[in-house]
GROMACS .gro file of C-alpha atoms in nm:
model
  420
    1MET     CA    1   0.002   0.000   0.001
    2GLN     CA    2   0.259   0.257  -0.103
    3ASN     CA    3   0.165   0.603  -0.179
    4ASP     CA    4   0.343   0.615  -0.506
    5SER     CA    5   0.145   0.316  -0.636
    6LEU     CA    6  -0.173   0.528  -0.652
    7VAL     CA    7  -0.295   0.713  -0.961
    8ASN     CA    8  -0.460   1.038  -0.888
    9SER     CA    9  -0.663   1.246  -1.132
   10SER     CA   10  -0.685   1.626  -1.139
   11SER     CA   11  -0.868   1.791  -0.853
   12THR     CA   12  -1.125   1.957  -1.092
   13GLN     CA   13  -1.237   1.612  -1.213
   14THR     CA   14  -1.233   1.433  -0.891
   15SER     CA   15  -1.451   1.637  -0.661
   16ASN     CA   16  -1.798   1.525  -0.768
   17ALA     CA   17  -1.696   1.170  -0.843
   18ARG     CA   18  -1.540   1.137  -0.500
   19LEU     CA   19  -1.848   1.273  -0.321
   20HIS     CA   20  -2.076   1.029  -0.525
   21VAL     CA   21  -1.882   0.724  -0.432
   22VAL     CA   22  -1.851   0.832  -0.076
   23ASP     CA   23  -2.224   0.886  -0.051
   24ALA     CA   24  -2.305   0.547  -0.214
   25LEU     CA   25  -2.053   0.378   0.022
   26ARG     CA   26  -2.209   0.552   0.322
   27GLY     CA   27  -2.549   0.422   0.218
   28PHE     CA   28  -2.411   0.077   0.181
   29ALA     CA   29  -2.271   0.091   0.530
   30LEU     CA   30  -2.598   0.223   0.677
   31ALA     CA   31  -2.790  -0.060   0.500
   32GLY     CA   32  -2.581  -0.307   0.691
   33ILE     CA   33  -2.625  -0.115   1.018
   34ILE     CA   34  -3.001  -0.140   1.010
   35ILE     CA   35  -2.991  -0.506   0.942
   36CYS     CA   36  -2.767  -0.558   1.246
   37HIS     CA   37  -2.980  -0.342   1.468
   38MET     CA   38  -3.302  -0.522   1.364
   39LEU     CA   39  -3.141  -0.862   1.429
   40GLU     CA   40  -3.043  -0.755   1.778
   41GLN     CA   41  -3.389  -0.592   1.821
   42TYR     CA   42  -3.237  -0.259   1.922
   43MET     CA   43  -3.148  -0.383   2.270
   44ALA     CA   44  -2.797  -0.230   2.264
   45THR     CA   45  -2.698  -0.438   2.571
   46LEU     CA   46  -2.634  -0.798   2.667
   47PRO     CA   47  -2.974  -0.980   2.687
   48PRO     CA   48  -3.062  -1.147   3.015
   49PRO     CA   49  -3.012  -1.530   3.011
   50GLY     CA   50  -3.290  -1.699   2.824
   51PHE     CA   51  -3.432  -1.366   2.689
   52PHE     CA   52  -3.443  -1.488   2.327
   53ASP     CA   53  -3.486  -1.860   2.395
   54GLY     CA   54  -3.724  -2.037   2.158
   55LEU     CA   55  -3.728  -1.764   1.892
   56ASN     CA   56  -3.458  -1.878   1.645
   57THR     CA   57  -3.530  -2.250   1.606
   58SER     CA   58  -3.579  -2.274   1.231
   59VAL     CA   59  -3.305  -2.375   0.985
   60ILE     CA   60  -3.302  -2.027   0.827
   61ASP     CA   61  -3.270  -1.851   1.167
   62ALA     CA   62  -2.985  -2.087   1.257
   63ILE     CA   63  -2.811  -1.970   0.928
   64ILE     CA   64  -2.886  -1.601   0.973
   65GLY     CA   65  -2.728  -1.603   1.334
   66PRO     CA   66  -2.371  -1.704   1.231
   67ILE     CA   67  -2.383  -1.500   0.915
   68ASP     CA   68  -2.467  -1.207   1.124
   69TRP     CA   69  -2.170  -1.250   1.357
   70ILE     CA   70  -1.915  -1.333   1.093
   71PHE     CA   71  -2.022  -1.115   0.801
   72LEU     CA   72  -2.228  -0.827   0.933
   73ARG     CA   73  -2.185  -0.739   1.304
   74GLY     CA   74  -1.909  -0.493   1.359
   75LYS     CA   75  -1.818  -0.453   0.990
   76PHE     CA   76  -2.066  -0.189   0.880
   77PHE     CA   77  -2.020   0.012   1.194
   78ALA     CA   78  -1.652   0.004   1.103
   79LEU     CA   79  -1.719   0.109   0.746
   80PHE     CA   80  -1.942   0.392   0.869
   81SER     CA   81  -1.659   0.506   1.108
   82ILE     CA   82  -1.403   0.496   0.829
   83LEU     CA   83  -1.625   0.723   0.623
   84PHE     CA   84  -1.655   0.970   0.910
   85GLY     CA   85  -1.277   1.001   0.913
   86LEU     CA   86  -1.278   1.035   0.532
   87SER     CA   87  -1.548   1.307   0.539
   88PHE     CA   88  -1.350   1.490   0.809
   89PHE     CA   89  -1.040   1.485   0.575
   90ILE     CA   90  -1.252   1.603   0.272
   91GLN     CA   91  -1.382   1.902   0.478
   92MET     CA   92  -1.043   1.996   0.620
   93ASP     CA   93  -0.862   1.957   0.286
   94SER     CA   94  -1.132   2.159   0.106
   95ALA     CA   95  -1.093   2.440   0.365
   96GLU     CA   96  -0.710   2.434   0.343
   97ARG     CA   97  -0.725   2.464  -0.039
   98LYS     CA   98  -0.932   2.787   0.010
   99GLY     CA   99  -0.689   2.916   0.269
  100VAL     CA  100  -0.942   2.870   0.552
  101ASN     CA  101  -0.871   2.734   0.892
  102TYR     CA  102  -1.162   2.489   0.958
  103HIS     CA  103  -1.062   2.352   1.293
  104GLY     CA  104  -1.281   2.579   1.508
  105ARG     CA  105  -1.579   2.538   1.280
  106PHE     CA  106  -1.541   2.163   1.284
  107VAL     CA  107  -1.530   2.150   1.662
  108TRP     CA  108  -1.853   2.360   1.670
  109ARG     CA  109  -2.000   2.111   1.422
  110LEU     CA  110  -1.911   1.833   1.666
  111ALA     CA  111  -2.080   2.017   1.952
  112LEU     CA  112  -2.401   2.016   1.745
  113LEU     CA  113  -2.363   1.649   1.666
  114LEU     CA  114  -2.325   1.582   2.043
  115VAL     CA  115  -2.666   1.740   2.101
  116ILE     CA  116  -2.826   1.542   1.812
  117GLY     CA  117  -2.655   1.227   1.938
  118PHE     CA  118  -2.789   1.282   2.293
  119LEU     CA  119  -3.144   1.327   2.170
  120HIS     CA  120  -3.104   1.017   1.959
  121ASN     CA  121  -2.969   0.826   2.255
  122LEU     CA  122  -3.284   0.889   2.441
  123PHE     CA  123  -3.459   0.652   2.197
  124TYR     CA  124  -3.169   0.412   2.140
  125ARG     CA  125  -2.880   0.374   2.379
  126GLY     CA  126  -2.672   0.219   2.107
  127ASP     CA  127  -2.638   0.557   1.942
  128ILE     CA  128  -2.293   0.625   1.790
  129LEU     CA  129  -2.328   0.998   1.725
  130VAL     CA  130  -2.230   1.097   2.086
  131ILE     CA  131  -1.914   0.881   2.042
  132TYR     CA  132  -1.832   1.043   1.709
  133ALA     CA  133  -1.871   1.387   1.863
  134VAL     CA  134  -1.636   1.307   2.158
  135LEU     CA  135  -1.379   1.138   1.935
  136GLY     CA  136  -1.379   1.414   1.681
  137ILE     CA  137  -1.184   1.639   1.914
  138PRO     CA  138  -0.870   1.410   1.923
  139LEU     CA  139  -0.922   1.354   1.552
  140VAL     CA  140  -0.870   1.723   1.486
  141ALA     CA  141  -0.561   1.717   1.711
  142CYS     CA  142  -0.418   1.422   1.505
  143TYR     CA  143  -0.490   1.583   1.168
  144LYS     CA  144  -0.133   1.690   1.106
  145LEU     CA  145   0.026   1.366   1.229
  146SER     CA  146   0.232   1.166   0.985
  147ASN     CA  147   0.103   0.852   0.817
  148LYS     CA  148   0.372   0.660   1.014
  149ALA     CA  149   0.221   0.789   1.338
  150PHE     CA  150  -0.124   0.684   1.215
  151PHE     CA  151   0.007   0.332   1.155
  152TRP     CA  152   0.153   0.289   1.497
  153ILE     CA  153  -0.161   0.420   1.672
  154MET     CA  154  -0.385   0.194   1.461
  155ALA     CA  155  -0.156  -0.109   1.510
  156PHE     CA  156  -0.154  -0.066   1.886
  157ILE     CA  157  -0.539  -0.037   1.905
  158PHE     CA  158  -0.618  -0.324   1.666
  159ALA     CA  159  -0.361  -0.544   1.842
  160GLY     CA  160  -0.562  -0.496   2.153
  161GLY     CA  161  -0.321  -0.267   2.331
  162PHE     CA  162  -0.577  -0.073   2.526
  163ARG     CA  163  -0.775  -0.391   2.596
  164TYR     CA  164  -0.480  -0.567   2.758
  165LEU     CA  165  -0.379  -0.246   2.945
  166ILE     CA  166  -0.730  -0.223   3.090
  167PHE     CA  167  -0.749  -0.595   3.172
  168PHE     CA  168  -0.425  -0.595   3.356
  169THR     CA  169  -0.502  -0.272   3.557
  170HIS     CA  170  -0.883  -0.319   3.612
  171GLY     CA  171  -0.963  -0.673   3.513
  172THR     CA  172  -1.333  -0.691   3.414
  173ASP     CA  173  -1.431  -0.466   3.695
  174THR     CA  174  -1.651  -0.170   3.612
  175ILE     CA  175  -1.447   0.143   3.532
  176ILE     CA  176  -1.735   0.394   3.542
  177PRO     CA  177  -1.935   0.385   3.865
  178GLY     CA  178  -2.300   0.278   3.780
  179GLY     CA  179  -2.203   0.192   3.420
  180SER     CA  180  -2.195  -0.197   3.455
  181VAL     CA  181  -2.302  -0.384   3.143
  182GLU     CA  182  -2.378  -0.710   3.322
  183PRO     CA  183  -2.734  -0.829   3.267
  184ASP     CA  184  -2.786  -0.902   3.638
  185GLU     CA  185  -2.705  -0.547   3.751
  186PRO     CA  186  -3.000  -0.342   3.889
  187ALA     CA  187  -2.945  -0.068   3.630
  188LEU     CA  188  -2.961  -0.315   3.345
  189GLN     CA  189  -3.266  -0.479   3.493
  190ALA     CA  190  -3.439  -0.144   3.514
  191TYR     CA  191  -3.351  -0.079   3.149
  192ILE     CA  192  -3.491  -0.416   3.050
  193ALA     CA  193  -3.805  -0.340   3.244
  194ALA     CA  194  -3.836  -0.002   3.074
  195ILE     CA  195  -3.814  -0.137   2.715
  196THR     CA  196  -4.038  -0.448   2.784
  197GLN     CA  197  -4.288  -0.286   3.024
  198GLY     CA  198  -4.242   0.079   3.046
  199SER     CA  199  -4.349   0.399   2.864
  200LEU     CA  200  -4.148   0.615   2.626
  201GLY     CA  201  -4.067   0.844   2.922
  202ASP     CA  202  -3.929   0.539   3.118
  203VAL     CA  203  -3.703   0.462   2.819
  204PHE     CA  204  -3.593   0.824   2.792
  205TYR     CA  205  -3.506   0.832   3.166
  206GLU     CA  206  -3.301   0.506   3.154
  207ASN     CA  207  -3.114   0.607   2.840
  208ALA     CA  208  -3.036   0.957   2.963
  209PHE     CA  209  -2.878   0.845   3.292
  210SER     CA  210  -2.774   0.484   3.340
  211GLY     CA  211  -2.777   0.430   2.967
  212MET     CA  212  -2.519   0.702   2.903
  213LEU     CA  213  -2.293   0.544   3.191
  214ALA     CA  214  -2.333   0.204   3.039
  215LYS     CA  215  -2.254   0.342   2.693
  216PHE     CA  216  -1.915   0.482   2.803
  217GLU     CA  217  -1.839   0.177   3.014
  218PHE     CA  218  -1.875  -0.037   2.711
  219GLN     CA  219  -1.668   0.207   2.505
  220ILE     CA  220  -1.368   0.233   2.731
  221SER     CA  221  -1.372  -0.107   2.907
  222ILE     CA  222  -1.219  -0.436   2.774
  223PHE     CA  223  -1.466  -0.421   2.492
  224GLY     CA  224  -1.275  -0.108   2.370
  225ARG     CA  225  -1.529   0.020   2.112
  226LEU     CA  226  -1.413   0.380   2.167
  227TYR     CA  227  -1.053   0.301   2.074
  228LEU     CA  228  -1.158   0.095   1.771
  229THR     CA  229  -1.380   0.371   1.649
  230PHE     CA  230  -1.095   0.624   1.660
  231ALA     CA  231  -0.872   0.374   1.482
  232TYR     CA  232  -1.129   0.352   1.198
  233PHE     CA  233  -1.136   0.730   1.183
  234LEU     CA  234  -0.770   0.743   1.121
  235ILE     CA  235  -0.806   0.481   0.840
  236GLY     CA  236  -1.059   0.706   0.673
  237LEU     CA  237  -0.830   1.015   0.726
  238TRP     CA  238  -0.536   0.808   0.578
  239LEU     CA  239  -0.741   0.698   0.285
  240GLY     CA  240  -0.828   1.049   0.213
  241ARG     CA  241  -0.467   1.145   0.212
  242LEU     CA  242  -0.387   0.875  -0.030
  243GLY     CA  243  -0.654   1.007  -0.274
  244ILE     CA  244  -0.783   0.668  -0.370
  245PHE     CA  245  -1.137   0.800  -0.404
  246ASN     CA  246  -1.030   1.065  -0.653
  247ASP     CA  247  -1.026   0.826  -0.953
  248ILE     CA  248  -1.179   0.483  -0.873
  249ILE     CA  249  -1.114   0.347  -1.215
  250ALA     CA  250  -0.748   0.446  -1.226
  251ASN     CA  251  -0.693   0.276  -0.889
  252LYS     CA  252  -0.845  -0.059  -0.968
  253ALA     CA  253  -0.506  -0.238  -0.959
  254VAL     CA  254  -0.450  -0.098  -0.613
  255PHE     CA  255  -0.794  -0.223  -0.495
  256LYS     CA  256  -0.732  -0.575  -0.640
  257THR     CA  257  -0.400  -0.584  -0.453
  258TRP     CA  258  -0.552  -0.476  -0.125
  259LEU     CA  259  -0.848  -0.722  -0.178
  260LYS     CA  260  -0.605  -1.009  -0.217
  261ARG     CA  261  -0.404  -0.928   0.085
  262LEU     CA  262  -0.707  -0.851   0.309
  263GLY     CA  263  -0.882  -1.169   0.190
  264ILE     CA  264  -0.580  -1.367   0.294
  265ALA     CA  265  -0.565  -1.195   0.624
  266PHE     CA  266  -0.934  -1.268   0.686
  267ALA     CA  267  -0.892  -1.634   0.596
  268ILE     CA  268  -0.611  -1.657   0.853
  269CYS     CA  269  -0.787  -1.460   1.126
  270LEU     CA  270  -1.126  -1.632   1.098
  271PRO     CA  271  -1.036  -1.987   1.203
  272ILE     CA  272  -0.794  -1.859   1.473
  273ALA     CA  273  -1.068  -1.639   1.614
  274GLY     CA  274  -1.320  -1.926   1.601
  275PHE     CA  275  -1.083  -2.153   1.796
  276VAL     CA  276  -1.004  -1.896   2.057
  277ILE     CA  277  -1.366  -1.783   2.102
  278TYR     CA  278  -1.475  -2.143   2.146
  279HIS     CA  279  -1.229  -2.203   2.424
  280ALA     CA  280  -1.292  -1.860   2.583
  281PHE     CA  281  -1.671  -1.852   2.569
  282MET     CA  282  -1.843  -2.156   2.430
  283LYS     CA  283  -1.695  -2.489   2.553
  284GLU     CA  284  -1.784  -2.633   2.889
  285ASN     CA  285  -1.587  -2.465   3.165
  286ALA     CA  286  -1.492  -2.191   2.923
  287ALA     CA  287  -1.237  -1.934   3.044
  288GLY     CA  288  -1.484  -1.641   2.998
  289PHE     CA  289  -1.423  -1.266   3.019
  290ASP     CA  290  -1.221  -1.299   3.334
  291SER     CA  291  -0.927  -1.456   3.153
  292PHE     CA  292  -0.647  -1.351   2.928
  293VAL     CA  293  -0.782  -1.599   2.672
  294GLY     CA  294  -1.104  -1.398   2.672
  295MET     CA  295  -0.912  -1.090   2.591
  296VAL     CA  296  -0.724  -1.263   2.303
  297ALA     CA  297  -1.069  -1.382   2.167
  298LEU     CA  298  -1.202  -1.032   2.165
  299THR     CA  299  -0.898  -0.911   1.990
  300MET     CA  300  -0.912  -1.180   1.721
  301TYR     CA  301  -1.272  -1.107   1.662
  302GLN     CA  302  -1.186  -0.736   1.604
  303LEU     CA  303  -0.917  -0.840   1.362
  304VAL     CA  304  -1.181  -1.044   1.172
  305ASN     CA  305  -1.399  -0.735   1.168
  306LEU     CA  306  -1.111  -0.519   1.046
  307THR     CA  307  -1.011  -0.750   0.754
  308MET     CA  308  -1.370  -0.819   0.654
  309THR     CA  309  -1.449  -0.447   0.644
  310GLY     CA  310  -1.146  -0.398   0.422
  311VAL     CA  311  -1.267  -0.673   0.186
  312TYR     CA  312  -1.613  -0.509   0.165
  313LEU     CA  313  -1.451  -0.170   0.094
  314CYS     CA  314  -1.237  -0.300  -0.187
  315LEU     CA  315  -1.526  -0.510  -0.340
  316PHE     CA  316  -1.744  -0.209  -0.335
  317LEU     CA  317  -1.483   0.019  -0.503
  318LEU     CA  318  -1.400  -0.243  -0.761
  319ALA     CA  319  -1.778  -0.282  -0.841
  320PHE     CA  320  -1.812   0.101  -0.853
  321ALA     CA  321  -1.536   0.104  -1.113
  322THR     CA  322  -1.753  -0.076  -1.364
  323LEU     CA  323  -2.035   0.102  -1.552
  324ARG     CA  324  -2.295  -0.162  -1.449
  325GLY     CA  325  -2.176  -0.160  -1.091
  326GLN     CA  326  -2.172   0.214  -1.066
  327LYS     CA  327  -2.518   0.238  -1.206
  328VAL     CA  328  -2.652  -0.007  -0.934
  329LEU     CA  329  -2.447   0.146  -0.641
  330LEU     CA  330  -2.533   0.504  -0.717
  331ARG     CA  331  -2.887   0.417  -0.619
  332LEU     CA  332  -2.745   0.409  -0.264
  333ALA     CA  333  -2.605   0.766  -0.290
  334PRO     CA  334  -2.927   0.955  -0.190
  335PHE     CA  335  -2.975   0.726   0.104
  336GLY     CA  336  -2.615   0.794   0.202
  337ARG     CA  337  -2.646   1.171   0.155
  338MET     CA  338  -2.926   1.157   0.409
  339ALA     CA  339  -2.741   0.925   0.644
  340LEU     CA  340  -2.793   1.124   0.956
  341THR     CA  341  -3.174   1.163   0.895
  342ASN     CA  342  -3.210   0.796   0.797
  343TYR     CA  343  -2.994   0.666   1.088
  344VAL     CA  344  -3.201   0.848   1.347
  345THR     CA  345  -3.530   0.761   1.178
  346GLN     CA  346  -3.426   0.392   1.174
  347SER     CA  347  -3.382   0.399   1.547
  348MET     CA  348  -3.716   0.561   1.606
  349ILE     CA  349  -3.890   0.303   1.384
  350GLY     CA  350  -3.691   0.012   1.535
  351THR     CA  351  -3.754   0.102   1.896
  352PHE     CA  352  -4.126   0.164   1.819
  353ILE     CA  353  -4.146  -0.185   1.673
  354PHE     CA  354  -3.974  -0.354   1.958
  355PHE     CA  355  -4.014  -0.148   2.276
  356ASN     CA  356  -4.326  -0.152   2.496
  357TRP     CA  357  -4.402   0.218   2.419
  358GLY     CA  358  -4.471   0.105   2.061
  359LEU     CA  359  -4.566  -0.237   1.942
  360GLY     CA  360  -4.370  -0.426   2.201
  361TYR     CA  361  -4.237  -0.707   1.977
  362ILE     CA  362  -3.904  -0.740   2.149
  363ALA     CA  363  -3.820  -1.115   2.204
  364LYS     CA  364  -4.115  -1.207   1.992
  365LEU     CA  365  -3.968  -1.183   1.639
  366SER     CA  366  -3.723  -1.436   1.496
  367HIS     CA  367  -3.409  -1.352   1.298
  368HIS     CA  368  -3.574  -1.396   0.963
  369GLN     CA  369  -3.875  -1.181   1.063
  370GLY     CA  370  -3.638  -0.911   1.177
  371LEU     CA  371  -3.444  -0.935   0.853
  372VAL     CA  372  -3.758  -0.901   0.644
  373ILE     CA  373  -3.861  -0.585   0.847
  374ALA     CA  374  -3.508  -0.443   0.806
  375LEU     CA  375  -3.527  -0.491   0.427
  376VAL     CA  376  -3.869  -0.333   0.413
  377ILE     CA  377  -3.753  -0.023   0.608
  378LEU     CA  378  -3.443  -0.007   0.389
  379ILE     CA  379  -3.636  -0.013   0.059
  380VAL     CA  380  -3.876   0.249   0.181
  381GLN     CA  381  -3.588   0.477   0.299
  382LEU     CA  382  -3.407   0.429  -0.030
  383LYS     CA  383  -3.718   0.542  -0.224
  384LEU     CA  384  -3.792   0.836   0.011
  385SER     CA  385  -3.435   0.959   0.007
  386SER     CA  386  -3.435   0.966  -0.373
  387TRP     CA  387  -3.768   1.140  -0.381
  388TRP     CA  388  -3.662   1.390  -0.113
  389LEU     CA  389  -3.334   1.494  -0.275
  390LYS     CA  390  -3.499   1.565  -0.610
  391ARG     CA  391  -3.695   1.838  -0.428
  392PHE     CA  392  -3.449   1.945  -0.144
  393GLN     CA  393  -3.084   2.000  -0.116
  394PHE     CA  394  -3.039   1.825   0.210
  395GLY     CA  395  -3.208   1.579   0.439
  396PRO     CA  396  -3.403   1.750   0.725
  397LEU     CA  397  -3.146   1.674   0.993
  398GLU     CA  398  -2.848   1.746   0.757
  399TRP     CA  399  -3.001   2.084   0.677
  400LEU     CA  400  -3.042   2.166   1.049
  401TRP     CA  401  -2.691   2.058   1.122
  402ARG     CA  402  -2.561   2.272   0.829
  403CYS     CA  403  -2.761   2.578   0.944
  404GLY     CA  404  -2.627   2.535   1.295
  405THR     CA  405  -2.270   2.495   1.167
  406LYS     CA  406  -2.283   2.813   0.963
  407LEU     CA  407  -2.505   2.995   1.222
  408GLN     CA  408  -2.739   3.113   0.949
  409GLN     CA  409  -3.030   2.967   0.745
  410GLN     CA  410  -2.915   2.772   0.446
  411PRO     CA  411  -3.108   2.706   0.125
  412PHE     CA  412  -3.325   2.405   0.156
  413SER     CA  413  -3.546   2.347  -0.142
  414LYS     CA  414  -3.415   2.293  -0.496
  415GLN     CA  415  -3.583   2.620  -0.595
  416GLN     CA  416  -3.367   2.828  -0.366
  417THR     CA  417  -3.034   2.961  -0.481
  418SER     CA  418  -2.732   2.876  -0.273
  419LYS     CA  419  -2.560   3.174  -0.113
  420PRO     CA  420  -2.199   3.216  -0.223
   0.00000   0.00000   0.00000
């Protein structure tokens, strides 16, 4: 993956093409995210023992479960995070080309995202926007670091460096008081009661207080999602520096090389991860999370996620480099341009379907039923996004975020003329 192996087109040709492929890729990532969330029924926590017993007994459900864990879960969140880092680079690079210092404006943009994320978290405690807003600050600070520095930071994180450090200093003890993610903890029991028996107000209360503590406990504990997210941000920033999105067709050879290497790495990591995970969590008298073997298992699983995410990225870009593939994948672009609106809307629909304040179907729908619902929601959002962006310049939340960022009202409908 050497810089000089990349073929970059002129900046005047690349801007629109780069944005189109990024929007389409973001739509692809968001499509995977809603499938994962629907399969976990928007719980965003470890379920109590026996909570889903008896639901997934059919052959098709038995197939969907492993496919979810091997090929879906953790991969599309990673891709979405990579695109956040890439979008950050695009904004910063564009401002630099105009001689503008965008650091302060981006931090203000993050503050607004934090507010949006908190409101979204009231519905769904698995919200990622709050984490993106928090991690955006060190991302700004790291913008000028060298690619070599990026490599060492990412290598330390993906090798499980923070996980082992936390394990040897804290074990599996709770780091944030009141933030335990264990199903038998009173706070988690109160949350389960809220989503299975409570009102919308009960869900808001649990998610605003204990839910936020549990979120950050999960992020900074041995599970280490916070550190992984930041590493994916750096990958996106690094990819932006390389300019691989500037001319997808010219860089096909690079993507093929990456795909081969990542495919080999995935093929190596997957059986090792399966072996370690079995001994850590699945066999009789398994070591569990209280063991070093458990930490190795978590690390191997994150390496499976990393390599599989890279495979998806390369396959997508290679498909986009063909006329037929581009025609198909560009249908995801409007969906991706409205990612913020669609992501938040998905959570509101999903929690309405599963939580007691809505239809209350949690622990009542099987994997294949959740998958069908996810696909229906996805198709509807694809159609609505295309329809909306033919009439408006931004999605509703994207427009509000843009207005807040610039501290003035922005053109909304297609009939309005953008201000210079």
